[in-house]
Structures are given as structure tokens and as C-alpha cells.
């Protein structure tokens, strides 16, 4: 069976407008990353960048559908091997579990235009 874990921190979280895209994915729980990132307010959604000092608060979902993964990738502007993706999809470890997270592609997004959310919560 195909299964991956995803750390979501914005509109895919429970109660937010794109949560339905997760379909029947199982919520594992609420988690926080290591304080190695910055969370930016991009207006109607947030973005995470590396090399910061903020722990990002979010939720981890167990995704067992390639269709759901495709929907999430599409929402996040991600294509495998795409150079102009809005986000990169990367594996990180949270509490000894490998999970995917979407990291802003700073070669496409001018992050200097956006304010940081110092709490790490969107």
C-alpha cells in the first residue's frame, strides 16, 4: 500500500479552505518542526523557508492515495523536477518520522516582500 506522511501548516490544515483536498487522509496529530525555518505571510496563504529560527506549527497527515498527493502537489504549485515550482517538496524528520513539507522556492518568490510570522502559527 502506498503511504506517505505530510506536514501541513496553512490552508490544508483542519478547518481551513483547502483541507478537503486531503480526502480521507488520517490526521496523525499536531506537531512542531525544529526551529530551523521562517514562516512568511504571503497574503491568502503562508510559506516556509529554510535557515530561520522559528519552529513551525502544523498537522501531520497519513496520505495513502496517489490521487490525493497529486491534488496537494497541484495546489502547492509543485511538479517533480520542475524548475519554476512555487514550492519544493522535501522530506524532513519530525519525531523520528519522515514527512513531506512544502518549502518556498526562493528562486521564484521574492521573500523580501513578505513579513515573517514569528509565532510559527498561521
CSV table of C-alpha atoms in Angstrom, one decimal:
chain,number,residue,atom,x,y,z
A,1,UNK,CA,0.0,0.0,0.0
A,2,UNK,CA,1.2,3.5,-0.9
A,3,UNK,CA,1.6,5.7,2.2
A,4,UNK,CA,3.4,9.0,2.8
A,5,UNK,CA,3.2,11.5,5.6
A,6,UNK,CA,2.7,15.2,5.1
A,7,UNK,CA,3.3,18.1,7.4
A,8,UNK,CA,0.7,20.9,6.6
A,9,UNK,CA,0.9,24.4,8.0
A,10,UNK,CA,-1.5,26.5,6.0
A,11,UNK,CA,-4.7,26.2,4.0
A,12,UNK,CA,-4.6,22.3,4.2
A,13,UNK,CA,-5.0,22.3,8.0
A,14,UNK,CA,-8.2,21.2,9.5
A,15,UNK,CA,-10.8,23.9,9.4
A,16,UNK,CA,-9.1,25.8,6.5
A,17,UNK,CA,-10.4,26.2,2.9
A,18,UNK,CA,-8.2,23.5,1.2
A,19,UNK,CA,-8.5,20.8,3.9
A,20,UNK,CA,-11.0,18.9,1.8
A,21,UNK,CA,-8.1,18.1,-0.7
A,22,UNK,CA,-6.7,15.7,1.9
A,23,UNK,CA,-9.7,13.5,1.3
A,24,UNK,CA,-9.9,10.6,3.7
A,25,UNK,CA,-6.3,11.0,4.9
A,26,UNK,CA,-5.8,10.3,8.6
A,27,UNK,CA,-4.7,13.1,10.9
A,28,UNK,CA,-1.8,11.8,12.9
A,29,UNK,CA,-1.7,14.8,15.2
A,30,UNK,CA,-0.5,18.4,15.8
A,31,UNK,CA,3.3,18.8,15.5
A,32,UNK,CA,6.0,21.4,15.5
A,33,UNK,CA,9.2,21.4,13.4
A,34,UNK,CA,12.6,22.1,14.8
A,35,UNK,CA,13.3,25.9,15.0
A,36,UNK,CA,15.1,25.9,11.6
A,37,UNK,CA,12.6,27.8,9.4
A,38,UNK,CA,10.8,31.1,8.9
A,39,UNK,CA,7.1,31.3,8.2
A,40,UNK,CA,6.1,34.0,5.8
A,41,UNK,CA,2.7,35.6,5.3
A,42,UNK,CA,2.0,35.6,1.6
A,43,UNK,CA,-1.4,37.0,1.9
A,44,UNK,CA,-4.0,34.3,1.5
A,45,UNK,CA,-1.6,31.5,2.4
A,46,UNK,CA,1.7,31.1,4.2
A,47,UNK,CA,5.1,29.8,3.0
A,48,UNK,CA,8.0,28.2,4.8
A,49,UNK,CA,11.7,29.0,4.1
A,50,UNK,CA,14.7,27.3,5.5
A,51,UNK,CA,17.6,28.7,7.5
A,52,UNK,CA,15.4,30.6,10.0
A,53,UNK,CA,15.0,30.3,13.8
A,54,UNK,CA,11.3,29.6,14.0
A,55,UNK,CA,9.5,26.3,14.9
A,56,UNK,CA,6.5,25.9,12.5
A,57,UNK,CA,3.3,24.6,14.0
A,58,UNK,CA,1.2,22.3,11.8
A,59,UNK,CA,-0.5,19.0,11.4
A,60,UNK,CA,0.7,15.6,10.1
A,61,UNK,CA,-1.5,13.5,7.8
A,62,UNK,CA,-1.0,9.9,6.6
A,63,UNK,CA,-1.8,10.1,2.9
A,64,UNK,CA,-2.4,6.7,1.3
A,65,UNK,CA,-3.7,7.9,-2.1
A,66,UNK,CA,-1.6,8.9,-5.0
A,67,UNK,CA,-4.6,10.9,-6.3
A,68,UNK,CA,-4.6,13.0,-3.1
A,69,UNK,CA,-0.9,13.5,-3.3
A,70,UNK,CA,-1.4,14.8,-6.9
A,71,UNK,CA,-4.1,17.2,-5.7
A,72,UNK,CA,-1.8,18.5,-2.9
A,73,UNK,CA,1.1,18.9,-5.4
A,74,UNK,CA,-1.1,20.8,-7.8
A,75,UNK,CA,-2.4,23.1,-5.0
A,76,UNK,CA,1.2,23.9,-3.9
A,77,UNK,CA,2.4,24.6,-7.5
A,78,UNK,CA,4.8,21.6,-7.4
A,79,UNK,CA,5.8,19.3,-10.2
A,80,UNK,CA,8.6,16.7,-9.9
A,81,UNK,CA,11.8,18.1,-11.4
A,82,UNK,CA,10.1,21.4,-12.1
A,83,UNK,CA,12.5,24.4,-12.0
A,84,UNK,CA,9.8,27.1,-11.6
A,85,UNK,CA,7.8,25.4,-8.9
A,86,UNK,CA,6.2,27.7,-6.3
A,87,UNK,CA,7.3,25.2,-3.7
A,88,UNK,CA,9.9,22.4,-3.3
A,89,UNK,CA,8.6,19.2,-1.7
A,90,UNK,CA,11.2,17.9,0.8
A,91,UNK,CA,11.4,15.1,3.3
A,92,UNK,CA,12.2,16.2,6.9
A,93,UNK,CA,12.1,14.3,10.1
A,94,UNK,CA,9.6,15.2,12.9
A,95,UNK,CA,9.7,13.0,16.0
A,96,UNK,CA,11.6,10.3,14.1
A,97,UNK,CA,9.1,10.1,11.3
A,98,UNK,CA,9.9,11.2,7.7
A,99,UNK,CA,7.3,13.6,6.5
A,100,UNK,CA,7.0,15.8,3.4
A,101,UNK,CA,6.8,19.5,3.7
A,102,UNK,CA,6.5,22.2,1.1
A,103,UNK,CA,9.3,24.8,1.2
A,104,UNK,CA,9.0,28.0,-0.8
A,105,UNK,CA,11.2,28.2,-3.9
A,106,UNK,CA,13.2,31.3,-3.2
A,107,UNK,CA,14.5,31.5,-6.8
A,108,UNK,CA,10.9,32.1,-7.9
A,109,UNK,CA,9.5,34.0,-4.9
A,110,UNK,CA,11.0,37.3,-3.7
A,111,UNK,CA,10.7,36.6,0.0
A,112,UNK,CA,11.9,40.1,0.9
A,113,UNK,CA,8.4,41.4,0.0
A,114,UNK,CA,6.7,39.4,2.8
A,115,UNK,CA,6.5,39.7,6.5
A,116,UNK,CA,7.5,36.9,8.9
A,117,UNK,CA,5.1,35.2,11.2
A,118,UNK,CA,7.3,35.0,14.3
A,119,UNK,CA,4.9,32.7,16.2
A,120,UNK,CA,5.3,30.0,13.6
A,121,UNK,CA,1.4,29.6,13.5
A,122,UNK,CA,-0.8,30.5,10.6
